Short mmCIF file of C-alpha atoms in Angstrom, two decimals:
data_model
loop_
_atom_site.label_atom_id
_atom_site.label_comp_id
_atom_site.label_asym_id
_atom_site.label_seq_id
_atom_site.Cartn_x
_atom_site.Cartn_y
_atom_site.Cartn_z
CA SER M 724 155.24 140.17 108.22
CA PRO M 725 151.87 141.38 106.87
CA TRP M 726 150.87 137.72 106.78
CA ALA M 727 150.79 137.80 110.60
CA MET M 728 148.18 140.55 110.98
CA PRO M 729 145.12 138.24 111.11
CA LEU M 730 146.91 136.42 113.94
CA VAL M 731 146.40 139.52 116.13
CA TRP M 732 142.90 138.15 116.77
CA MET M 733 144.01 134.53 117.15
CA LEU M 734 147.09 134.45 119.38
CA PRO M 735 148.16 136.29 122.53
CA GLN M 736 149.99 139.47 121.62
CA PRO M 737 153.28 138.57 123.38
CA ILE M 738 153.47 135.24 121.54
CA LEU M 739 152.68 136.84 118.18
CA MET M 740 155.22 139.60 118.80
CA GLU M 741 157.91 137.03 119.61
CA MET M 742 157.04 134.95 116.53
CA VAL M 743 157.14 137.91 114.18
CA LEU M 744 160.24 139.53 115.64
CA THR M 745 162.34 136.37 116.04
CA GLY M 746 161.18 134.17 113.17
CA GLU M 747 161.45 131.17 115.51
CA HIS M 748 159.70 127.90 114.72
CA TYR M 749 157.34 126.47 117.33
CA PRO M 750 156.30 122.88 117.95
CA ILE M 751 152.68 122.06 117.18
CA ASP M 752 152.09 121.27 120.88
CA ARG M 753 152.71 124.94 121.71
CA PHE M 754 149.93 126.07 119.36
CA HIS M 755 147.61 123.54 120.97
CA GLU M 756 148.49 124.89 124.44
CA LEU M 757 147.69 128.42 123.23
CA GLY M 758 144.31 127.36 121.85
CA PHE M 759 145.33 128.17 118.29
CA ILE M 760 144.43 124.64 117.23
CA ASN M 761 141.67 122.62 118.86
CA TYR M 762 142.99 119.05 118.70
CA LEU M 763 146.17 117.07 118.27
CA GLU M 764 145.66 113.64 116.78
CA PRO M 765 148.28 110.88 116.55
CA ASP M 766 147.82 110.09 112.85
CA ALA M 767 145.91 110.89 109.67
CA ASP M 768 143.17 108.35 110.40
CA ALA M 769 142.46 109.95 113.76
CA VAL M 770 142.33 113.37 112.08
CA ARG M 771 139.74 112.08 109.62
CA VAL M 772 137.62 110.55 112.41
CA ARG M 773 137.74 113.80 114.41
CA ALA M 774 136.86 115.87 111.32
CA GLN M 775 133.92 113.60 110.51
CA LYS M 776 132.54 113.91 114.06
CA LEU M 777 132.86 117.69 113.99
CA ALA M 778 131.21 117.89 110.56
CA GLU M 779 128.30 115.77 111.78
CA ARG M 780 127.80 117.99 114.84
CA ILE M 781 127.80 121.11 112.67
CA ARG M 782 125.44 119.44 110.15
CA ASP M 783 122.94 118.71 112.95
CA ASN M 784 122.72 122.37 114.00
CA ALA M 785 120.37 124.99 112.60
CA PRO M 786 121.78 125.83 109.15
CA LEU M 787 120.90 129.53 109.25
CA SER M 788 122.60 129.91 112.63
CA VAL M 789 125.69 128.01 111.50
CA ARG M 790 125.98 130.18 108.38
CA ALA M 791 125.46 133.41 110.37
CA ALA M 792 127.93 132.39 113.08
CA LYS M 793 130.65 131.59 110.56
CA GLU M 794 130.09 134.80 108.62
CA SER M 795 130.02 136.87 111.83
CA ILE M 796 133.35 135.52 113.04
CA LEU M 797 135.07 136.01 109.70
CA THR M 798 133.59 139.50 109.36
CA ALA M 799 134.64 140.57 112.86
CA MET M 800 138.18 139.39 112.16
CA SER M 801 138.23 141.59 109.08
CA VAL M 802 136.67 144.77 110.46
CA GLY M 803 137.58 144.81 114.16
CA CYS M 804 135.68 144.23 117.36
CA GLN M 805 133.00 146.94 117.63
CA THR M 806 132.19 147.09 113.94
CA GLY M 807 132.23 143.29 113.89
CA LEU M 808 129.73 143.14 116.77
CA ASP M 809 127.41 145.59 115.03
CA MET M 810 127.64 143.66 111.78
CA ALA M 811 127.14 140.32 113.56
CA TRP M 812 123.76 141.49 114.89
CA ARG M 813 122.75 142.37 111.33
CA ILE M 814 124.06 139.07 109.95
CA HIS M 815 122.19 137.01 112.59
CA ARG M 816 118.87 138.85 112.25
CA PRO M 817 117.49 136.55 109.50
CA ALA M 818 118.33 133.50 111.63
CA TYR M 819 116.65 135.02 114.69
CA GLU M 820 113.54 135.87 112.66
CA SER M 821 113.31 132.47 110.96
CA GLU M 822 111.02 129.49 111.45
CA ASP M 823 114.06 127.62 112.75
CA ALA M 824 114.35 130.16 115.57
CA GLN M 825 110.96 128.97 116.78
CA GLU M 826 111.69 125.29 116.12
CA GLY M 827 114.78 125.17 118.36
CA PRO M 828 113.11 126.17 121.63
CA ARG M 829 109.95 124.23 120.73
CA ALA M 830 111.94 121.03 120.15
CA PHE M 831 113.84 121.59 123.39
CA ALA M 832 110.60 122.04 125.35
CA GLU M 833 109.14 118.93 123.70
CA LYS M 834 112.35 116.97 124.43
CA ARG M 835 112.96 116.02 120.79
CA LYS M 836 115.56 116.70 118.15
CA PRO M 837 114.79 119.83 116.13
CA VAL M 838 113.80 119.54 112.50
CA TRP M 839 115.68 122.33 110.76
CA LYS M 840 114.21 123.77 107.55
CA GLY M 841 116.77 126.44 106.86
CA ARG M 842 114.10 129.13 106.75
#
């Protein structure tokens, strides 16, 4: 079950242990209860609507921060917690030192939507 090792960071250990040791199948509702999946939708159209809304919310955020956040999470999953935290600080540094880092708080103070430049 090497395929299950990334799940160590995604599912509670007792659930993962049971899955790996028993080979049991689980209903999708159980994975939703565990927080392994975010949403359950009734049909494909509802899935597409939900995905579009999420994509639009991500699109509207600071691009450097979105990129750094995604890379940090994937890196931490690969290297472990402490090393991942150290690397995440390094990955986020360019976002924190960017023009966008100034634009976010400025737009908030001015009660307007930020204008992200990606630099």
